[in-house]
Coordinates of C-alpha atoms in Angstrom, one line a residue:
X1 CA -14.0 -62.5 3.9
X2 CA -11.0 -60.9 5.8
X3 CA -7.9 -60.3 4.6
X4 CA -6.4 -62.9 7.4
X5 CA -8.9 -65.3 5.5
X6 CA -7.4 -64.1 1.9
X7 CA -3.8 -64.7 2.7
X8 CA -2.4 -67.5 4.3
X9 CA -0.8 -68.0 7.6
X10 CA 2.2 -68.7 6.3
X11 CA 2.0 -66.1 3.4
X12 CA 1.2 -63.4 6.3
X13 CA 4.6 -65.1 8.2
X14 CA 6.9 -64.7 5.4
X15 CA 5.3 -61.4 4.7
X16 CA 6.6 -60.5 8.4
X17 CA 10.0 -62.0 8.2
X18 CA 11.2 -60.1 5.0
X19 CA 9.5 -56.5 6.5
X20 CA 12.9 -55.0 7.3
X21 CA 14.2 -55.9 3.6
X22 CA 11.1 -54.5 1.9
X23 CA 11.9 -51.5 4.5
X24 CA 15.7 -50.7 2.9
X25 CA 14.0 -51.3 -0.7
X26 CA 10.9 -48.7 0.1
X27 CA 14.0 -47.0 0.7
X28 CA 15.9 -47.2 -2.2
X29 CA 13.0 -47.0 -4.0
X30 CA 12.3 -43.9 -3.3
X31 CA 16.1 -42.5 -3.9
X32 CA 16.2 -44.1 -6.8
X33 CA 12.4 -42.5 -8.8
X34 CA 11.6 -39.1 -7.2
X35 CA 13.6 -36.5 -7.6
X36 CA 11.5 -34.7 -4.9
X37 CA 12.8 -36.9 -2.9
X38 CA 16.5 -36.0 -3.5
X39 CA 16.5 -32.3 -3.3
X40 CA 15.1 -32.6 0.3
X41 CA 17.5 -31.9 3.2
X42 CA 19.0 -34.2 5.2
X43 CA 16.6 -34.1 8.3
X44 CA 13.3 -34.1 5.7
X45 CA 14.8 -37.4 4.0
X46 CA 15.1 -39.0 7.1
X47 CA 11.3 -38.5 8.2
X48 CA 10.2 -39.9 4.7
X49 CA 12.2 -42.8 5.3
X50 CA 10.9 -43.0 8.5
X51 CA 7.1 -43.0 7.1
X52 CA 8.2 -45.5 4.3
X53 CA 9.2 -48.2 7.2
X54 CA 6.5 -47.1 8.9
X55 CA 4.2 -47.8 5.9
X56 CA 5.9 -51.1 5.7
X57 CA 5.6 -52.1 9.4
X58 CA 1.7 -50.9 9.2
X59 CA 0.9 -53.4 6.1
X60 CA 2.2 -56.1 7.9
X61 CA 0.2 -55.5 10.9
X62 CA -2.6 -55.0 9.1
X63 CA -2.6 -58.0 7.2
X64 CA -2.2 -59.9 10.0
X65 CA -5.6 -58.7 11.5
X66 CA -3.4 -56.6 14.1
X67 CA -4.2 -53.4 13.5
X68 CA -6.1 -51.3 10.8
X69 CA -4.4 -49.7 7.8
X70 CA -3.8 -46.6 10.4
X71 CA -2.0 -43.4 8.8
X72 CA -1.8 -42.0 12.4
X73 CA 0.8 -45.2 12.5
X74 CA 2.9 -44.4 9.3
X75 CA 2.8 -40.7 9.2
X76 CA 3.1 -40.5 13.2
X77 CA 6.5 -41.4 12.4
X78 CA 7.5 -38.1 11.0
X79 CA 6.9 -34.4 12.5
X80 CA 3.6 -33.1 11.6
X81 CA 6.2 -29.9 9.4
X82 CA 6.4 -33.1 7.1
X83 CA 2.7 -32.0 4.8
X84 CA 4.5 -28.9 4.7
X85 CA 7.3 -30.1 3.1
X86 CA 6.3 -32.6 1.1
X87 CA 2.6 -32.2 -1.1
X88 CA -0.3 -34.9 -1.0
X89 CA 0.5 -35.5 -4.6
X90 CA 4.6 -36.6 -3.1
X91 CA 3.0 -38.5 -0.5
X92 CA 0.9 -40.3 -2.6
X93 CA 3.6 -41.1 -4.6
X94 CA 5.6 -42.4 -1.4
X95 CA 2.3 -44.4 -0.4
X96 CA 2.7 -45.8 -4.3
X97 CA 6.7 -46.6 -4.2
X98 CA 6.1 -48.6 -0.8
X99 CA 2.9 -50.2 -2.1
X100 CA 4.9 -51.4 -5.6
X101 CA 8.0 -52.7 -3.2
X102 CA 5.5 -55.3 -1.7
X103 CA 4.2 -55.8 -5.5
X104 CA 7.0 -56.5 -7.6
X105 CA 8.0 -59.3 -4.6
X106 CA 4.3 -61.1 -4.2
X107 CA 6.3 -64.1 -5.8
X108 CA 9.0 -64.9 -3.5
X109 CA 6.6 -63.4 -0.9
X110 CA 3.6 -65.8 -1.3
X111 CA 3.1 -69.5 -0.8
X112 CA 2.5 -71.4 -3.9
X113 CA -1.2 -70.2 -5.0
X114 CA -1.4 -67.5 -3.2
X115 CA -0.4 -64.7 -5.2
X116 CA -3.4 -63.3 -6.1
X117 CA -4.8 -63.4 -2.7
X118 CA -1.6 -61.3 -1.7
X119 CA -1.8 -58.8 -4.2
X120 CA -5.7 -58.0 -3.7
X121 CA -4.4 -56.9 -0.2
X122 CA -1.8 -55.0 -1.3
X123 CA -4.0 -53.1 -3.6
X124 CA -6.6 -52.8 -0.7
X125 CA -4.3 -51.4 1.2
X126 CA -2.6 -49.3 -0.6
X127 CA -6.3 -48.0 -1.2
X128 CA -7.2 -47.3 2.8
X129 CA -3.5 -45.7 3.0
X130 CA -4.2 -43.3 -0.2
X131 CA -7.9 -42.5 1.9
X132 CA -6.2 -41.7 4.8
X133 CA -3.2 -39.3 3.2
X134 CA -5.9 -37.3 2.1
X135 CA -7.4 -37.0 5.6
X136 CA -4.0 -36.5 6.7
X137 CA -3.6 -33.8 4.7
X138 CA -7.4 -32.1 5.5
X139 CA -6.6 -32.2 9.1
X140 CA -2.7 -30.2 8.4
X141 CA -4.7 -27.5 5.9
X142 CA -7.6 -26.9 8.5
X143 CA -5.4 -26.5 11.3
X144 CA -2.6 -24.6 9.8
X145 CA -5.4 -22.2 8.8
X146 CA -6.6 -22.2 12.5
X147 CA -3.1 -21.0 13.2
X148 CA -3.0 -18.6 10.3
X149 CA -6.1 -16.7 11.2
X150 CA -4.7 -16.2 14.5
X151 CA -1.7 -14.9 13.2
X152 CA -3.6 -12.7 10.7
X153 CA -5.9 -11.5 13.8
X154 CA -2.3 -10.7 16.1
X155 CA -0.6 -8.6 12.9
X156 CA -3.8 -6.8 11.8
X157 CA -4.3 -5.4 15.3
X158 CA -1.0 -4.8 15.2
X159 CA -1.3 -2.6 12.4
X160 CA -4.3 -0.9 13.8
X161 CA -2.7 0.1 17.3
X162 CA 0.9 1.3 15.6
X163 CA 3.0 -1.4 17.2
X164 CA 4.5 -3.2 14.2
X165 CA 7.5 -4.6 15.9
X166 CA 10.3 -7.5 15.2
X167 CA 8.3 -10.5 16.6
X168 CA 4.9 -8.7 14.7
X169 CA 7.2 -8.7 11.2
X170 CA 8.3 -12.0 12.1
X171 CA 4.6 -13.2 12.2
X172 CA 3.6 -11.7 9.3
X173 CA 6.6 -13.1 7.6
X174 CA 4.8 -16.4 8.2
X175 CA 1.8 -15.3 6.3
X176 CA 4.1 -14.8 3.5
X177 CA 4.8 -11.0 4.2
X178 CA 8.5 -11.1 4.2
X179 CA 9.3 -8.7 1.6
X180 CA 6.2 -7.2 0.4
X181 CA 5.9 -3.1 -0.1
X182 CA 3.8 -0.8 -1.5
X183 CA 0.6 -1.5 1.1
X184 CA -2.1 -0.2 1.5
X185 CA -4.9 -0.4 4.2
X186 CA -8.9 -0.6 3.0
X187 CA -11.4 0.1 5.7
X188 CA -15.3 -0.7 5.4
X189 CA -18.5 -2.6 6.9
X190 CA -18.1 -6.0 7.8
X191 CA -20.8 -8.4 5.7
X192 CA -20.0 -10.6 8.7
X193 CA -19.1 -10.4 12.2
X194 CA -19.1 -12.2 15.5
X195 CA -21.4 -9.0 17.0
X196 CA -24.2 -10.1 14.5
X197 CA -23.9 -13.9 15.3
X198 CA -22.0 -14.6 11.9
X199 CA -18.6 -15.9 11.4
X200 CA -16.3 -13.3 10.8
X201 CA -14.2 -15.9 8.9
X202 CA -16.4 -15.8 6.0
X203 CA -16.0 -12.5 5.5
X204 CA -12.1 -12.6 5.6
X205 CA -12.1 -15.8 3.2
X206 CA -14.0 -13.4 0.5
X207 CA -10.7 -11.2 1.0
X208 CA -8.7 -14.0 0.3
X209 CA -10.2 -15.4 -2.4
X210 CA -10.4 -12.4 -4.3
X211 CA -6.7 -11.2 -2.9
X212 CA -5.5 -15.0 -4.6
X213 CA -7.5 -13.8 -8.3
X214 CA -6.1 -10.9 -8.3
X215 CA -2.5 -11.6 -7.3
X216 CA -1.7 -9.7 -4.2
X217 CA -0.4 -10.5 -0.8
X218 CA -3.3 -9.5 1.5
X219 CA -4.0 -9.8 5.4
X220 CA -7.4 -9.1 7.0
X221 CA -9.6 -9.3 10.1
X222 CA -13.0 -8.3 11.5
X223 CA -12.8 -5.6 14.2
X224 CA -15.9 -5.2 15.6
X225 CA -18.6 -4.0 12.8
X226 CA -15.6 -3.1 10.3
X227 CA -13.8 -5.1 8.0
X228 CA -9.9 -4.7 7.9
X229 CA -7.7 -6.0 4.4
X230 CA -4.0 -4.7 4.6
X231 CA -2.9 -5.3 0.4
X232 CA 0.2 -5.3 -0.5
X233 CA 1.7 -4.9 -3.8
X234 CA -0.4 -2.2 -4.9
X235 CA 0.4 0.4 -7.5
X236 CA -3.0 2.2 -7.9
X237 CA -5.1 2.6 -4.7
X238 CA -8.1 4.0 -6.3
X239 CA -8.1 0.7 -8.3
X240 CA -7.2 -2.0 -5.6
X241 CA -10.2 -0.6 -3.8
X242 CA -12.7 -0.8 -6.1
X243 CA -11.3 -4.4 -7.0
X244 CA -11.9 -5.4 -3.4
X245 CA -15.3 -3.4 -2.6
X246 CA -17.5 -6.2 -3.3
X247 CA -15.7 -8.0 -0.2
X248 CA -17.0 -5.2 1.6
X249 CA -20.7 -4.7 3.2
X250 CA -23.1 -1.9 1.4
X251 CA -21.4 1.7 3.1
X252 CA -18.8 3.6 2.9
X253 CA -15.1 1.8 1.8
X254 CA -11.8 4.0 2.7
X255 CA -8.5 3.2 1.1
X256 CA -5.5 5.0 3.1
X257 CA -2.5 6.5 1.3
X258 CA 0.0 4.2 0.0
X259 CA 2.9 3.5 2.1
X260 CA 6.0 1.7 2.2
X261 CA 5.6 -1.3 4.1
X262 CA 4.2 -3.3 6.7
X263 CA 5.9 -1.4 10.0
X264 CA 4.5 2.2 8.2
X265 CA 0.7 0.3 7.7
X266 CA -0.2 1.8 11.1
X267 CA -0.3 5.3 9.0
X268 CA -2.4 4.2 6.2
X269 CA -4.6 2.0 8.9
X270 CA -5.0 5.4 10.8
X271 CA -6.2 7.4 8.1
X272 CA -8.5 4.6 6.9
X273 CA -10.6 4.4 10.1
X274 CA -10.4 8.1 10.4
X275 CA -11.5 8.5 6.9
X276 CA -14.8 6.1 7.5
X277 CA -15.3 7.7 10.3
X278 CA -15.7 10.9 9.4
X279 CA -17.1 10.1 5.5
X280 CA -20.5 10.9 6.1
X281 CA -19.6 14.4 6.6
X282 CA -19.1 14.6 2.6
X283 CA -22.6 13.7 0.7
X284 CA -21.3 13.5 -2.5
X285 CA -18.2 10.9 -1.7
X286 CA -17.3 8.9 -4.3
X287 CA -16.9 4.7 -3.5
X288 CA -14.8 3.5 -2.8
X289 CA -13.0 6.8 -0.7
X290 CA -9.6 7.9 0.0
X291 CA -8.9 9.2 3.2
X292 CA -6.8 11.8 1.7
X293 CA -9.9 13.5 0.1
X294 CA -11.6 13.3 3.4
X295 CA -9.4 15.3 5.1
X296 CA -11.4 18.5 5.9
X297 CA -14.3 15.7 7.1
X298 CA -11.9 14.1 9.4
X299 CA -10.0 17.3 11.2
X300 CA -13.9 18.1 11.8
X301 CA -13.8 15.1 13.3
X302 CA -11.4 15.4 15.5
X303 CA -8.2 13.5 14.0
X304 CA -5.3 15.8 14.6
X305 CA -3.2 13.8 12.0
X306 CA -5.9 15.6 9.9
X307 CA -5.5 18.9 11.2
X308 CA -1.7 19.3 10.8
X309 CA -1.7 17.8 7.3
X310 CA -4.4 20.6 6.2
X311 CA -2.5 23.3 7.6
X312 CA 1.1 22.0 6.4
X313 CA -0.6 21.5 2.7
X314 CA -2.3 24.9 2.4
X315 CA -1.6 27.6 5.2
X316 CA 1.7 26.9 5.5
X317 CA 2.7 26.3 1.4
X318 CA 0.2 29.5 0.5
X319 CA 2.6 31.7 3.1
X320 CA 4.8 31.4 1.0
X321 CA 2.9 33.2 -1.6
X322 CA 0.9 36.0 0.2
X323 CA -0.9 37.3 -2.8
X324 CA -2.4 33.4 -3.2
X325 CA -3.0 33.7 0.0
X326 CA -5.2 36.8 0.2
X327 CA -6.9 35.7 -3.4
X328 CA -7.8 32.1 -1.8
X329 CA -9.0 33.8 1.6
X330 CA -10.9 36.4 -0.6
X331 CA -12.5 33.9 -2.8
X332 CA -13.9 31.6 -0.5
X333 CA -16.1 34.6 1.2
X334 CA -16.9 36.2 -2.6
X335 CA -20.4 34.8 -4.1
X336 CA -18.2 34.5 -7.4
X337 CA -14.8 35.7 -9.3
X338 CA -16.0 39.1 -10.3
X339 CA -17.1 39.6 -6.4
X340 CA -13.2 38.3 -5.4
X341 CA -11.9 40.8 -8.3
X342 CA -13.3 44.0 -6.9
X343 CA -12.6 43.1 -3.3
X344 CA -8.8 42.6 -4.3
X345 CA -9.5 45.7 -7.4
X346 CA -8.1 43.4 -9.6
X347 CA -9.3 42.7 -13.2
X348 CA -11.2 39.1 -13.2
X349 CA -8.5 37.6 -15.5
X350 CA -6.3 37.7 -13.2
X351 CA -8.2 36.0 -10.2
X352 CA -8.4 33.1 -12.4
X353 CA -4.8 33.2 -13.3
X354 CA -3.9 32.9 -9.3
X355 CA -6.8 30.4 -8.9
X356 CA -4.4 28.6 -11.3
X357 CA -1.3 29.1 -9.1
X358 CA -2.9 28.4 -5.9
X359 CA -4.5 24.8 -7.7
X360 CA -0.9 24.2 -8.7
X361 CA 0.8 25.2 -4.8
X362 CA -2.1 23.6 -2.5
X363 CA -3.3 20.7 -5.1
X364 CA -6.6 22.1 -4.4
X365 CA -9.2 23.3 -7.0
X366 CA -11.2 26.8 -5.3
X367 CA -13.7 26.4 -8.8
X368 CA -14.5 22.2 -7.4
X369 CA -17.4 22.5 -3.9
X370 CA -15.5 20.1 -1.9
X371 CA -12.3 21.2 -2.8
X372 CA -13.2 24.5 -1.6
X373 CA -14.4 23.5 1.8
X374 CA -11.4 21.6 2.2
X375 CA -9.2 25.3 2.0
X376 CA -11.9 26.9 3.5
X377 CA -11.1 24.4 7.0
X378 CA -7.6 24.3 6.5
X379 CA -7.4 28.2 6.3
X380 CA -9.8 28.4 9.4
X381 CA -7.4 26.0 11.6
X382 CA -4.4 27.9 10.5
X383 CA -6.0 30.8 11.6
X384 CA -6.6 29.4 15.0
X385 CA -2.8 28.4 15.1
X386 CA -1.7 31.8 14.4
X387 CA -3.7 33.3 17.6
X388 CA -1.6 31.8 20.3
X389 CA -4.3 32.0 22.6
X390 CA -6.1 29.3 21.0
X391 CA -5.2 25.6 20.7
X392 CA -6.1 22.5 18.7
X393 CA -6.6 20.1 22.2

């Protein structure tokens, strides 16, 4: 049977004549329970009234056969910013208060016997209108996150390109990136991407998800076969990496240095790529990778950033110190330290005291194979600086 055939026709009228009392009382009602409610500003009040009336006026239609229990119709009222001020739990609760308005009055509402009839529709009702706030809801979340990836996408290639302006901060602030420092950007194979027929989205929901457990502001993006995560928050790179590699696709993962803030990601994001770049160079790597320790791999590789950080860290700090100088220069052509102690007709203990000093100047270790090759390059571009007849280009 249909609700017109539940309730009466003149159960339905009265129903109709008192909507724009039952309206104020939605009202009131909802001034007077939630405190939710109350701490809204002025404007937000008025569109939950608005839906509230609305709520009312749609009962009544639909009760009289004239139109579904339609939550376009009540929440079409108010702005669609209204599920993000208010949660589906609150507009439950407003679907409740209006529902209870029209319950608590089923007695002066309803014609003698028909009572019961009444309040079966109001609880079916109030059902379709609870189904329906839910969809509501759904249809905000999956759309908002439409807009959020294509926010993400704008700010992450941002990042990548060095152009972190006002209107990129401004997006990012939107992500929830207003104030966050301490960032880091992790570089690695995409497990999805759009070349391969996948959805890259999948792959930046894993960052997500795992950014969410472990508490850290995060934006990422699929750039081709590599998988971008800017994380902010981060006080131990090495760590954060490793916490996210399983995000990552089998290969190498690069963590940039840590840096400031969003506008200074472009330095970190610049190293990163370099870094994965150039990380096959280096068969023992570690994984996850810092593109700090893959700096002799990358000036091979043609990033100039490289280049002048190597001779900045080593030439130029060991110029200060000639005799380092000469003992690192002399080492790394010896076969071992008693080889660099004759050549420099110096007694052995000695050579390992400035292999000490020079570890302590450069941060370099000349005893560790990698660290070695990475003085060893750094000492062969400053070399080419000093003969101005050569040149980096």
């Amino acid at each position: 049977m249909s609700r017109r055939g539940l309730v009466s026709l003149t159960t339905r009228r009265q129903v109709r004549r008192s909507g724009g009392d039952l309206a104020r009382a939605a009202t009131q009602r909802l001034e007077a329970t939630h405190d939710w409610y109350a701490r809204l500003g002025a404007e937000e009040r008025s569109w939950v009234a608005l839906v509230a009336q609305a709520g009312i006026a749609n009962f009544i239609e639909w009760l009289d056969g004239v139109a579904p229990a339609d939550t376009r119709t009540t929440f079409g009222a108010a702005p669609s910013e209204l599920t993000r001020t208010i949660s589906l739990a609150q507009t439950l609760e407003l679907a409740r208060s209006v529902v209870d308005v029209v319950d608590e009055r089923v007695e002066e509402l309803a014609r003698p016997g028909d009572d019961t009839d009444l309040r079966i529709a109001v609880l079916r009702y109030s059902q379709e209108v609870a189904f329906g706030a839910a969809q509501v809801y759904a249809n905000a979340a999956e759309q908002r996150g439409a807009w959020d990836a294509r926010l993400e996408s704008l700010v992450i290639d941002a990042v990548m390109r060095g152009e972190v302006d006002e209107s990129i901060r401004s997006r990012a602030a939107a992500l929830g990136w207003g104030e966050v420092t301490d960032v880091v950007v992790l570089v690695g194979s995409s497990p999805v991407s759009g070349d391969d027929g996948g959805d890259p989205s999948t792959a930046v929901g894993q960052v997500h998800s795992t950014a969410r457990r472990l508490g850290r502001p995060v934006i990422a993006g699929v750039q081709g076969a590599r998988l971008v995560a800017v994380v902010g928050g981060v006080e131990d790179p090495p760590a954060m990496a490793r916490a996210f590699a399983q995000c990552f696709a089998e290969g190498d993962l690069v963590h940039g240095p840590l840096v400031h803030d969003l506008a200074d990601g472009a330095l970190s994001a610049h190293a990163a790529v370099a870094g994965h770049v150039a990380a096959p160079g280096w068969p023992g790597r570690p994984h996850p990778v810092a593109a700090d320790d893959l700096l002799a791999e990358r000036a091979i590789a043609g990033d100039d950033l490289a280049r002048v950080t190597l001779v900045e860290q080593v030439q130029l700090a060991l110029e200060d110190h000639p005799s380092l100088l000469e003992t690192a220069r002399t080492h790394l052509e010896s076969p071992g330290l008693e080889a660099t102690a004759r050549e420099l007709i110096v007694h052995v203990n000695t050579v390992r005291y400035r292999l000490g000093r020079i570890s302590d100047v450069i941060g370099y270790d000349l005893t560790d194979p990698h660290e070695a090759f990475t003085v060893r390059i750094a000492l062969a571009l400053g070399a080419i600086l000093e003969d101005p007849s050569k040149s980096l280009g």
